[in-house]
Short mmCIF file of C-alpha atoms in Angstrom, two decimals:
data_model
loop_
_atom_site.label_atom_id
_atom_site.label_comp_id
_atom_site.label_asym_id
_atom_site.label_seq_id
_atom_site.Cartn_x
_atom_site.Cartn_y
_atom_site.Cartn_z
CA MET A 1061 0.69 31.37 -20.25
CA SER A 1062 1.25 32.67 -16.69
CA SER A 1063 4.56 34.20 -17.73
CA VAL A 1064 3.17 36.41 -20.50
CA PRO A 1065 5.41 39.52 -20.79
CA ARG A 1066 3.55 42.47 -19.28
CA LEU A 1067 3.88 45.94 -17.85
CA VAL A 1068 1.65 48.54 -16.23
CA VAL A 1069 1.67 52.17 -17.39
CA ALA A 1070 1.01 54.43 -14.41
CA ALA A 1071 1.43 58.08 -13.40
CA PRO A 1072 1.54 60.29 -10.31
CA SER A 1073 -1.87 61.75 -11.21
CA SER A 1074 -4.53 61.96 -13.89
CA GLY A 1075 -3.65 64.12 -16.89
CA SER A 1076 -0.01 63.05 -16.95
CA GLY A 1077 -0.25 61.24 -20.29
CA LYS A 1078 -0.99 57.61 -19.39
CA THR A 1079 -3.41 57.11 -22.28
CA THR A 1080 -1.02 58.62 -24.82
CA VAL A 1081 1.89 56.48 -23.67
CA ALA A 1082 -0.06 53.26 -23.10
CA THR A 1083 -1.93 53.47 -26.40
CA GLY A 1084 1.23 54.51 -28.23
CA LEU A 1085 3.17 51.57 -26.78
CA MET A 1086 0.38 49.17 -27.77
CA ALA A 1087 0.35 50.43 -31.35
CA ALA A 1088 4.15 50.52 -31.56
CA PHE A 1089 4.50 46.92 -30.38
CA ALA A 1090 1.72 45.83 -32.73
CA ALA A 1091 3.58 47.49 -35.60
CA ARG A 1092 6.58 45.34 -34.68
CA GLY A 1093 4.47 42.28 -35.37
CA LEU A 1094 3.70 41.43 -31.76
CA ALA A 1095 0.25 40.28 -30.66
CA VAL A 1096 -0.56 42.85 -27.97
CA SER A 1097 -3.12 42.31 -25.23
CA PRO A 1098 -4.63 45.67 -24.13
CA HIS A 1099 -5.99 46.23 -20.61
CA LYS A 1100 -7.29 49.10 -18.51
CA VAL A 1101 -7.30 49.32 -14.72
CA GLY A 1102 -10.68 50.40 -13.35
CA PRO A 1103 -14.20 50.60 -14.78
CA ASP A 1104 -13.55 53.05 -17.65
CA TYR A 1105 -15.24 52.13 -20.95
CA ILE A 1106 -13.68 54.73 -23.25
CA ASP A 1107 -9.91 54.11 -23.13
CA PRO A 1108 -10.32 50.41 -24.08
CA GLY A 1109 -11.84 51.58 -27.38
CA TYR A 1110 -8.60 53.36 -28.25
CA HIS A 1111 -6.62 50.35 -27.08
CA ALA A 1112 -8.62 48.14 -29.45
CA LEU A 1113 -7.79 50.45 -32.35
CA ALA A 1114 -4.10 50.28 -31.45
CA THR A 1115 -3.91 46.49 -31.17
CA GLY A 1116 -6.74 45.00 -33.20
CA ARG A 1117 -7.85 43.13 -30.08
CA THR A 1118 -10.67 43.73 -27.61
CA GLY A 1119 -9.74 46.16 -24.85
CA ARG A 1120 -10.49 44.68 -21.43
CA ASN A 1121 -10.85 46.06 -17.91
CA LEU A 1122 -9.14 44.85 -14.74
CA ASP A 1123 -11.12 46.13 -11.76
CA ALA A 1124 -10.36 44.68 -8.33
CA TYR A 1125 -13.39 46.42 -6.80
CA LEU A 1126 -16.02 45.34 -9.31
CA CYS A 1127 -14.73 41.78 -9.78
CA GLY A 1128 -12.67 41.19 -6.66
CA PRO A 1129 -8.87 40.85 -6.43
CA GLU A 1130 -9.11 37.11 -7.02
CA LEU A 1131 -10.39 37.60 -10.58
CA VAL A 1132 -7.79 40.13 -11.75
CA ALA A 1133 -5.15 37.60 -12.81
CA PRO A 1134 -7.66 35.15 -14.38
CA LEU A 1135 -9.35 37.94 -16.38
CA PHE A 1136 -5.92 39.19 -17.45
CA LEU A 1137 -4.92 35.73 -18.65
CA HIS A 1138 -8.24 35.34 -20.48
CA GLY A 1139 -7.57 38.52 -22.45
CA ALA A 1140 -3.87 37.79 -22.98
CA ARG A 1141 -4.42 34.29 -24.34
CA GLY A 1142 -2.23 33.83 -27.43
CA CYS A 1143 -0.49 37.20 -27.07
CA ASP A 1144 3.21 38.07 -27.10
CA ILE A 1145 3.00 41.00 -24.70
CA ALA A 1146 0.41 42.81 -22.56
CA VAL A 1147 0.17 46.52 -21.78
CA VAL A 1148 -2.02 47.62 -18.89
CA GLU A 1149 -3.03 51.27 -18.62
CA GLY A 1150 -3.50 52.45 -15.05
CA VAL A 1151 -6.14 54.71 -13.54
CA MET A 1152 -5.70 58.08 -11.80
CA GLY A 1153 -2.50 58.25 -9.74
CA LEU A 1154 -0.50 55.08 -9.11
CA TYR A 1155 -1.68 54.66 -5.50
CA ASP A 1156 -5.23 56.02 -5.85
CA GLY A 1157 -7.84 53.33 -5.16
CA ALA A 1158 -11.47 53.01 -4.13
CA ALA A 1159 -12.35 55.71 -1.60
CA GLY A 1160 -12.01 54.49 1.96
CA GLU A 1161 -10.73 51.06 0.82
CA GLY A 1162 -6.96 51.57 1.04
CA GLU A 1163 -5.12 50.30 -2.02
CA LEU A 1164 -8.11 48.31 -3.34
CA ALA A 1165 -8.57 48.75 -7.11
CA SER A 1166 -5.60 51.13 -7.44
CA THR A 1167 -3.09 50.75 -10.24
CA ALA A 1168 -0.50 49.72 -7.65
CA HIS A 1169 -2.86 47.01 -6.36
CA VAL A 1170 -3.39 45.57 -9.84
CA ALA A 1171 0.35 45.73 -10.60
CA LYS A 1172 1.02 43.68 -7.46
CA LEU A 1173 -1.72 41.17 -8.29
CA LEU A 1174 -0.15 40.72 -11.73
CA ARG A 1175 3.45 40.91 -10.48
CA ALA A 1176 4.01 43.36 -13.30
CA PRO A 1177 6.68 46.08 -13.50
CA VAL A 1178 5.45 49.67 -13.64
CA VAL A 1179 6.42 52.34 -16.15
CA LEU A 1180 5.81 55.72 -14.52
CA VAL A 1181 4.69 58.50 -16.89
CA VAL A 1182 5.67 61.88 -15.47
CA ASP A 1183 4.38 65.23 -16.67
CA ALA A 1184 7.73 67.02 -16.71
CA SER A 1185 6.43 70.45 -17.65
CA SER A 1186 7.46 73.25 -15.27
CA GLN A 1187 10.07 71.20 -13.41
CA SER A 1188 13.62 69.92 -13.70
CA GLN A 1189 15.54 68.78 -10.56
CA SER A 1190 12.30 68.20 -8.64
CA VAL A 1191 11.44 65.30 -10.93
CA ALA A 1192 13.99 63.16 -9.06
CA ALA A 1193 12.25 63.67 -5.71
CA LEU A 1194 8.88 62.88 -7.26
CA VAL A 1195 10.08 59.66 -8.91
CA HIS A 1196 12.02 58.58 -5.82
CA GLY A 1197 8.90 59.01 -3.69
CA PHE A 1198 6.68 56.91 -5.98
CA ALA A 1199 9.34 54.23 -6.45
CA SER A 1200 10.00 53.83 -2.72
CA TRP A 1201 6.48 54.26 -1.30
CA ASP A 1202 5.56 50.56 -1.55
CA PRO A 1203 8.43 48.06 -1.81
CA GLU A 1204 6.06 45.53 -3.42
CA VAL A 1205 5.51 47.85 -6.39
CA ARG A 1206 8.40 47.70 -8.83
CA VAL A 1207 8.78 50.96 -10.74
CA GLY A 1208 11.02 49.72 -13.52
CA GLY A 1209 11.35 52.88 -15.58
CA VAL A 1210 10.18 56.42 -16.27
CA ILE A 1211 8.82 58.03 -19.43
CA LEU A 1212 8.98 61.81 -19.33
CA ASN A 1213 6.05 63.56 -20.98
CA LYS A 1214 5.53 67.15 -22.15
CA VAL A 1215 9.25 67.84 -22.37
CA ALA A 1216 9.87 71.37 -23.68
CA SER A 1217 13.26 71.09 -25.39
CA ASP A 1218 16.52 69.19 -25.73
CA ARG A 1219 17.99 71.21 -22.87
CA HIS A 1220 14.97 70.48 -20.68
CA GLU A 1221 15.34 66.76 -21.39
CA GLU A 1222 19.03 66.91 -20.51
CA LEU A 1223 18.28 68.52 -17.13
CA LEU A 1224 15.59 65.94 -16.37
CA ARG A 1225 17.83 63.00 -17.21
CA GLU A 1226 20.66 64.40 -15.09
CA ALA A 1227 18.32 64.77 -12.14
CA LEU A 1228 17.03 61.22 -12.49
CA ASP A 1229 20.51 59.71 -12.59
CA SER A 1230 20.47 59.79 -8.78
CA ALA A 1231 16.96 58.32 -8.43
CA GLY A 1232 17.98 54.83 -9.50
CA VAL A 1233 15.10 54.50 -11.99
CA PRO A 1234 16.04 54.35 -15.68
CA VAL A 1235 14.54 56.80 -18.16
CA LEU A 1236 12.86 54.79 -20.92
CA GLY A 1237 11.77 57.74 -23.01
CA ALA A 1238 11.04 61.45 -23.33
CA LEU A 1239 8.05 62.79 -25.27
CA ARG A 1240 7.61 66.34 -26.51
CA ARG A 1241 4.32 68.19 -26.61
CA VAL A 1242 2.50 67.36 -29.82
CA ARG A 1243 -0.89 68.99 -30.31
CA GLN A 1244 -2.21 66.41 -32.78
CA VAL A 1245 -2.01 63.70 -30.11
CA ASP A 1246 -4.62 65.51 -28.05
CA THR A 1247 -8.02 63.85 -28.21
CA PRO A 1248 -11.29 65.75 -27.67
CA SER A 1249 -13.13 65.43 -24.37
CA ARG A 1250 -16.57 66.31 -23.06
CA HIS A 1251 -18.66 65.85 -19.89
CA LEU A 1252 -17.64 62.21 -19.22
CA GLY A 1253 -14.07 62.23 -20.56
CA LEU A 1254 -12.67 61.35 -24.00
CA VAL A 1255 -15.05 61.14 -26.93
CA PRO A 1256 -15.49 57.40 -27.66
CA VAL A 1257 -13.91 55.84 -30.73
CA ALA A 1258 -17.31 54.92 -32.19
CA GLU A 1259 -18.18 58.61 -32.53
CA ARG A 1260 -14.97 59.69 -34.28
CA ARG A 1261 -13.58 56.61 -35.98
CA SER A 1262 -11.36 58.22 -38.63
CA ALA A 1263 -10.10 60.94 -36.28
CA ALA A 1264 -9.45 58.32 -33.59
CA VAL A 1265 -7.40 56.24 -36.00
CA GLU A 1266 -5.30 59.30 -36.79
CA ALA A 1267 -4.88 60.07 -33.06
CA VAL A 1268 -3.71 56.53 -32.31
CA ALA A 1269 -1.24 56.67 -35.20
CA ALA A 1270 0.10 59.95 -33.84
CA MET A 1271 0.49 58.47 -30.35
CA ALA A 1272 2.41 55.54 -31.81
CA ALA A 1273 4.67 57.82 -33.84
CA GLN A 1274 5.47 59.92 -30.79
CA VAL A 1275 6.26 56.86 -28.66
CA VAL A 1276 8.45 55.32 -31.38
CA ALA A 1277 10.36 58.59 -31.74
CA GLY A 1278 10.80 59.23 -28.03
CA CYS A 1279 11.05 55.85 -26.30
CA ASP A 1280 13.52 53.00 -26.17
CA LEU A 1281 11.10 50.26 -27.22
CA ASP A 1282 13.71 47.53 -26.80
CA ALA A 1283 14.22 48.56 -23.17
CA VAL A 1284 10.47 48.74 -22.54
CA GLU A 1285 9.95 45.30 -24.04
CA ALA A 1286 12.84 43.89 -22.00
CA LEU A 1287 11.20 45.27 -18.84
CA ALA A 1288 7.92 43.56 -19.78
CA ARG A 1289 9.73 40.25 -20.36
CA ALA A 1290 11.24 40.48 -16.89
CA ALA A 1291 7.80 40.22 -15.27
CA GLY A 1292 8.20 36.54 -14.44
CA GLU A 1293 5.47 34.14 -13.34
CA LEU A 1294 2.04 35.14 -12.11
CA PRO A 1295 0.98 33.97 -8.62
CA GLY A 1296 0.74 30.19 -8.36
CA GLY A 1297 -2.54 28.63 -9.35
CA SER A 1298 -3.56 31.42 -11.72
CA ALA A 1299 -5.60 30.09 -14.63
CA PRO A 1300 -7.47 31.99 -17.35
CA TRP A 1301 -11.04 32.98 -16.56
CA THR A 1302 -13.62 31.31 -18.76
CA PRO A 1303 -17.17 32.40 -19.57
CA ALA A 1304 -18.26 28.77 -19.90
CA CYS A 1305 -21.29 28.10 -17.72
CA PRO A 1306 -22.38 24.80 -16.21
CA PRO A 1307 -25.61 23.42 -17.70
CA THR A 1308 -28.72 25.09 -16.38
CA HIS A 1309 -32.02 23.38 -15.77
CA PRO A 1310 -35.14 25.18 -16.97
CA THR A 1311 -37.50 26.24 -14.23
CA ARG A 1312 -41.21 25.85 -14.75
CA PRO A 1313 -43.40 28.91 -14.17
CA ALA A 1314 -44.43 29.43 -10.57
CA GLY A 1315 -47.65 27.68 -9.66
CA LYS A 1316 -47.28 24.97 -12.32
CA ARG A 1317 -45.08 22.58 -10.38
CA ASP A 1318 -47.84 20.44 -8.81
CA GLU A 1319 -50.46 20.70 -11.52
CA GLU A 1320 -51.33 17.64 -13.57
CA PRO A 1321 -52.67 17.62 -17.13
CA ALA A 1322 -56.47 17.47 -17.19
CA ARG A 1323 -57.86 14.13 -18.30
CA PRO A 1324 -61.34 13.07 -19.44
CA VAL A 1325 -63.33 11.49 -16.59
CA GLY A 1326 -63.79 8.26 -18.50
CA LYS A 1327 -60.09 7.77 -18.97
CA ARG A 1328 -59.50 8.09 -15.24
CA ASP A 1329 -61.87 5.14 -14.57
CA GLU A 1330 -60.33 3.02 -17.33
CA GLU A 1331 -56.85 3.50 -15.91
CA SER A 1332 -57.94 2.54 -12.44
CA ALA A 1333 -59.24 -0.78 -13.78
CA ARG A 1334 -55.85 -1.78 -15.20
CA PRO A 1335 -53.20 -3.61 -13.17
CA VAL A 1336 -51.32 -1.19 -10.94
CA GLY A 1337 -47.87 -2.34 -12.07
CA GLU A 1338 -48.66 -2.00 -15.75
CA ARG A 1339 -50.32 1.34 -15.27
CA GLY A 1340 -47.40 2.68 -13.19
CA GLU A 1341 -44.71 1.49 -15.58
CA GLU A 1342 -46.42 2.99 -18.59
CA SER A 1343 -47.07 6.25 -16.80
CA ALA A 1344 -43.48 6.46 -15.70
CA ARG A 1345 -42.23 5.82 -19.23
CA ALA A 1346 -44.59 8.39 -20.70
CA ALA A 1347 -43.84 10.98 -18.06
CA GLY A 1348 -40.11 10.38 -18.34
CA LYS A 1349 -40.15 10.69 -22.12
CA TRP A 1350 -42.33 13.82 -22.02
CA GLY A 1351 -40.15 15.41 -19.34
CA GLU A 1352 -36.91 14.67 -21.15
CA GLU A 1353 -38.18 15.96 -24.49
CA SER A 1354 -39.68 19.05 -22.91
CA ALA A 1355 -36.56 19.88 -20.91
CA ARG A 1356 -34.34 19.21 -23.92
CA ALA A 1357 -36.41 21.48 -26.13
CA VAL A 1358 -36.07 24.33 -23.67
CA ARG A 1359 -32.35 23.73 -23.12
CA GLU A 1360 -31.64 23.53 -26.83
CA ARG A 1361 -33.58 26.63 -27.71
CA VAL A 1362 -31.13 29.40 -28.60
CA PRO A 1363 -32.75 32.71 -27.65
CA VAL A 1364 -31.74 35.86 -29.46
CA VAL A 1365 -30.45 38.55 -27.09
CA ALA A 1366 -30.34 41.97 -28.73
CA VAL A 1367 -27.55 44.22 -27.43
CA ALA A 1368 -27.69 47.96 -28.13
CA GLY A 1369 -24.59 49.40 -29.80
CA GLY A 1370 -23.65 52.22 -32.14
CA ALA A 1371 -22.51 55.71 -31.20
CA ALA A 1372 -25.15 56.24 -28.49
CA PHE A 1373 -24.46 53.03 -26.55
CA THR A 1374 -20.73 52.33 -26.43
CA PHE A 1375 -20.29 51.27 -22.78
CA SER A 1376 -20.04 47.51 -22.42
CA TYR A 1377 -17.65 44.97 -20.97
CA ALA A 1378 -16.62 42.27 -23.45
CA GLU A 1379 -17.18 39.55 -20.86
CA HIS A 1380 -20.93 40.28 -20.79
CA THR A 1381 -21.40 39.16 -24.40
CA GLU A 1382 -19.13 36.18 -23.79
CA LEU A 1383 -21.16 35.14 -20.75
CA LEU A 1384 -24.47 35.49 -22.61
CA THR A 1385 -23.12 33.38 -25.47
CA ALA A 1386 -21.75 30.74 -23.09
CA ALA A 1387 -25.15 30.60 -21.38
CA GLY A 1388 -26.69 29.61 -24.71
CA ALA A 1389 -27.83 32.88 -26.27
CA GLU A 1390 -27.29 34.20 -29.77
CA VAL A 1391 -26.11 37.78 -29.24
CA VAL A 1392 -27.03 40.23 -31.98
CA THR A 1393 -25.96 43.88 -31.88
CA PHE A 1394 -28.22 46.62 -33.21
CA ASP A 1395 -27.94 50.40 -33.45
CA PRO A 1396 -30.84 52.40 -31.94
CA LEU A 1397 -29.78 55.40 -34.04
CA ARG A 1398 -30.19 53.55 -37.34
CA ASP A 1399 -32.23 50.37 -36.95
CA GLU A 1400 -36.01 50.73 -36.93
CA GLU A 1401 -36.62 47.19 -35.74
CA LEU A 1402 -35.17 44.89 -33.12
CA PRO A 1403 -33.24 41.89 -34.48
CA GLU A 1404 -35.51 39.12 -35.74
CA GLY A 1405 -36.63 36.78 -32.98
CA THR A 1406 -35.46 38.99 -30.13
CA ALA A 1407 -36.23 37.25 -26.84
CA GLY A 1408 -34.27 39.57 -24.55
CA LEU A 1409 -32.73 43.02 -24.66
CA VAL A 1410 -29.57 44.47 -23.10
CA ILE A 1411 -28.99 48.23 -23.25
CA GLY A 1412 -25.73 49.31 -21.67
CA GLY A 1413 -24.19 52.70 -21.03
CA GLY A 1414 -23.22 55.48 -23.38
CA PHE A 1415 -24.34 58.95 -24.38
CA PRO A 1416 -28.06 59.01 -25.20
CA GLU A 1417 -28.14 62.61 -23.95
CA VAL A 1418 -25.88 63.58 -26.86
CA TYR A 1419 -28.12 61.76 -29.35
CA ALA A 1420 -31.49 62.38 -27.72
CA GLY A 1421 -32.92 63.98 -30.87
CA GLU A 1422 -31.96 61.08 -33.14
CA LEU A 1423 -33.09 58.45 -30.64
CA SER A 1424 -36.42 60.19 -30.21
CA ALA A 1425 -36.89 60.50 -33.98
CA ASN A 1426 -36.58 56.71 -34.36
CA GLU A 1427 -40.17 56.14 -33.29
CA PRO A 1428 -40.55 52.65 -34.82
CA LEU A 1429 -37.73 51.28 -32.67
CA ARG A 1430 -38.97 53.06 -29.54
CA LYS A 1431 -42.34 51.38 -30.01
CA ALA A 1432 -40.70 48.00 -30.64
CA VAL A 1433 -38.70 48.29 -27.40
CA ALA A 1434 -41.83 49.30 -25.47
CA ALA A 1435 -43.78 46.37 -26.92
CA LEU A 1436 -41.02 43.90 -26.03
CA ALA A 1437 -40.92 45.18 -22.45
CA LEU A 1438 -44.72 45.06 -22.19
CA SER A 1439 -44.68 41.42 -23.29
CA GLY A 1440 -42.65 40.53 -20.18
CA ALA A 1441 -39.46 39.69 -22.07
CA PRO A 1442 -36.22 40.21 -20.11
CA VAL A 1443 -34.77 43.71 -20.50
CA ALA A 1444 -31.55 44.76 -18.72
CA ALA A 1445 -30.68 48.46 -18.88
CA GLU A 1446 -27.72 50.27 -17.31
CA CYS A 1447 -27.32 54.06 -17.09
CA ALA A 1448 -27.82 55.12 -20.73
CA GLY A 1449 -30.23 52.23 -21.11
CA LEU A 1450 -32.16 53.51 -18.10
CA LEU A 1451 -32.51 56.93 -19.75
CA TYR A 1452 -33.66 55.37 -23.02
CA LEU A 1453 -36.44 53.46 -21.26
CA CYS A 1454 -37.76 56.61 -19.55
CA ARG A 1455 -40.80 58.51 -20.74
CA GLU A 1456 -38.61 61.37 -21.92
CA LEU A 1457 -35.02 62.64 -21.93
CA ASP A 1458 -34.47 66.40 -21.86
CA GLY A 1459 -38.06 66.86 -23.02
CA ARG A 1460 -37.78 64.46 -25.97
CA PRO A 1461 -39.92 61.31 -26.07
CA MET A 1462 -38.10 58.05 -25.36
CA CYS A 1463 -39.44 54.49 -25.08
CA GLY A 1464 -41.89 55.16 -22.25
CA VAL A 1465 -41.29 51.81 -20.59
CA LEU A 1466 -40.68 53.52 -17.23
CA ASP A 1467 -42.92 56.19 -15.75
CA ALA A 1468 -39.96 58.50 -15.19
CA THR A 1469 -38.25 61.44 -16.83
CA ALA A 1470 -34.53 62.08 -17.36
CA ARG A 1471 -32.54 65.26 -17.83
CA MET A 1472 -28.98 66.50 -18.02
CA SER A 1473 -27.42 67.87 -14.85
CA GLU A 1474 -24.33 69.96 -14.07
CA ARG A 1475 -23.50 67.63 -11.17
CA LEU A 1476 -21.20 64.68 -11.86
CA THR A 1477 -22.19 61.47 -10.08
CA LEU A 1478 -19.12 59.26 -9.90
CA GLY A 1479 -17.88 56.41 -7.78
CA TYR A 1480 -17.99 52.79 -6.72
CA ARG A 1481 -21.12 51.39 -5.11
CA ASP A 1482 -21.83 48.40 -2.88
CA ALA A 1483 -25.34 47.20 -3.69
CA VAL A 1484 -27.80 44.41 -2.93
CA ALA A 1485 -30.77 43.26 -5.02
CA VAL A 1486 -33.94 44.45 -3.28
CA GLY A 1487 -36.16 41.83 -4.91
CA ASP A 1488 -36.13 39.09 -7.53
CA SER A 1489 -35.51 40.20 -11.11
CA VAL A 1490 -34.31 38.87 -14.46
CA LEU A 1491 -30.74 39.48 -13.28
CA ALA A 1492 -30.66 38.36 -9.66
CA VAL A 1493 -32.59 36.94 -6.75
CA ALA A 1494 -33.33 39.12 -3.75
CA GLY A 1495 -30.31 39.54 -1.52
CA THR A 1496 -27.71 39.12 -4.26
CA ARG A 1497 -24.81 41.42 -3.48
CA MET A 1498 -23.09 43.20 -6.36
CA ARG A 1499 -20.47 45.88 -6.58
CA GLY A 1500 -20.90 48.50 -9.26
CA HIS A 1501 -19.95 51.93 -10.52
CA GLU A 1502 -21.89 55.11 -11.28
CA PHE A 1503 -20.69 57.65 -13.82
CA HIS A 1504 -23.18 60.19 -15.21
CA ARG A 1505 -24.30 63.81 -15.39
CA THR A 1506 -28.00 63.12 -15.61
CA VAL A 1507 -30.91 62.83 -13.19
CA VAL A 1508 -33.90 60.45 -13.37
CA GLU A 1509 -37.07 61.44 -11.52
CA PRO A 1510 -38.19 59.49 -9.59
CA GLY A 1511 -34.90 57.78 -8.83
CA ALA A 1512 -36.53 54.47 -7.94
CA GLY A 1513 -39.73 52.66 -8.80
CA ALA A 1514 -42.23 50.85 -6.58
CA SER A 1515 -39.88 47.85 -6.84
CA PRO A 1516 -36.33 49.25 -6.79
CA ALA A 1517 -33.48 47.45 -8.55
CA TRP A 1518 -30.82 47.96 -5.89
CA GLY A 1519 -30.40 48.92 -2.30
CA MET A 1520 -27.13 50.84 -2.03
CA ARG A 1521 -25.10 49.86 1.03
CA ALA A 1522 -22.25 52.30 0.44
CA PRO A 1523 -21.26 55.07 0.34
CA VAL A 1524 -24.84 56.22 1.19
CA ARG A 1525 -27.78 53.94 1.97
CA ARG A 1526 -30.58 54.42 -0.55
CA VAL A 1527 -32.68 52.54 -3.06
CA GLU A 1528 -32.29 53.04 -6.80
CA GLY A 1529 -33.57 51.80 -10.14
CA PHE A 1530 -36.63 49.98 -11.41
CA VAL A 1531 -37.84 46.38 -11.59
CA GLN A 1532 -41.15 45.78 -13.35
CA GLN A 1533 -42.27 42.70 -15.25
CA GLY A 1534 -39.09 41.58 -17.05
CA VAL A 1535 -37.36 44.97 -16.87
CA HIS A 1536 -34.32 45.69 -14.71
CA ALA A 1537 -33.17 49.31 -15.16
CA SER A 1538 -30.59 51.15 -13.08
CA TYR A 1539 -27.79 53.69 -13.14
CA LEU A 1540 -25.44 51.06 -11.72
CA HIS A 1541 -22.79 49.62 -14.04
CA THR A 1542 -21.88 46.08 -12.99
CA HIS A 1543 -19.34 43.55 -14.25
CA TRP A 1544 -21.08 40.21 -14.74
CA ALA A 1545 -17.85 38.21 -14.48
CA SER A 1546 -18.09 38.81 -10.72
CA GLU A 1547 -21.45 36.98 -10.66
CA PRO A 1548 -21.80 34.69 -13.71
CA GLY A 1549 -25.25 33.64 -12.49
CA VAL A 1550 -26.54 36.99 -13.78
CA ALA A 1551 -26.04 36.01 -17.43
CA ARG A 1552 -27.32 32.48 -16.89
CA ARG A 1553 -30.46 33.73 -15.16
CA PHE A 1554 -31.10 36.30 -17.89
CA VAL A 1555 -30.76 33.76 -20.72
CA GLU A 1556 -32.94 31.23 -18.90
CA ARG A 1557 -35.64 33.87 -18.61
CA CYS A 1558 -35.26 34.54 -22.33
CA ARG A 1559 -35.93 30.85 -22.98
CA THR A 1560 -38.94 30.57 -20.75
CA SER A 1561 -40.68 33.96 -21.00
#
């Protein structure tokens, strides 16, 4: 398992064609009958949707900032279980990592953690001989990063390709392919990047097919596969991550721990007249039986956790659902654009990220569901909302009524808020106890006013100290995207609250 063939698709900068090449390679290998494991470096939610289309398997993220370097290889092995080959799409430029953190979370960092060879995708437009200097620089910058080949993108003509190949003969890095400009491979973008697969399913399928066709026509797939098979063993001791949770013990509501059941006065006197040994043994048996049955009933209860999906809420890490299921929940997906009711028996609600601002009219028009969400939150049931979920719980979004769970308003903004965050839980909530440290990611063009409630969700430690988000009753709502694999106790705590609330 630790020697699964693998490679990382990287580039000198964003916009070079990583997604086209990585997705095309995934689809091309899948068409050869290989089981392909798709991965994405960094926190991005959108590219993994295209990877899933290409491979028929869940796209998964590998983020050394959100989850820590120690989890990169285990999460990779978890996703690659049973696969013949793995393709990892990088993020930004090869050596670009978390700001101020050196190589942390860069594509190069992940490639080293996986001991995976790198295929460098180079935008060759407007250059010829200079491509050799560029490739030489990237290949020699860090001797621990093995650049095993180059794929030239946006090549203008046969003559242009010939000049590029001649230049690279002296760089010592083999050319694994050359792709021409093909307009149909372009995928539409908007304010937060590519349009998600869920919003353009048929067009996305066509785009993935076009990427695959271009890669098949322009790349030496045998050479690329051979490079992946030369990856060798992962670092010693690497084992697949598992969402399995140790058994949890239900916690009684605060204030109930030392209370005893009320008894009739007469019974108290009768008991005191009986022999102490007999009375104690019987009481112990009764208490033990009651405690075991009560604890078992709570443990065995399978709470329904409703998870928002559909076109408006497409941002979610696969491990979150796996962790909730492992903690004992039945996870049921619903679509706030179409469903007028929450799933039957909903005991908890998770609303992840997405584009509610694009669908504000439709979300607002679904008044029955908005009222159902508000009623669930008012009942004290656990509700976890990230970014898009935060907007949906506000009183209004761009002037349109939302769920009204939070006394706050949300609106679109021209300013992009983007970056990693180091946060700590300000107080106890359905997700964490006060003082729990989490690393997260913000990515939005909206503003919520006020930005924090009377009980904030998080205190941001970096890059700027501030408080953010809302905790009230069972609600935890914030802009911060987190990866629960880094702190499995989050899912366990949430499901336990679903059982006991």
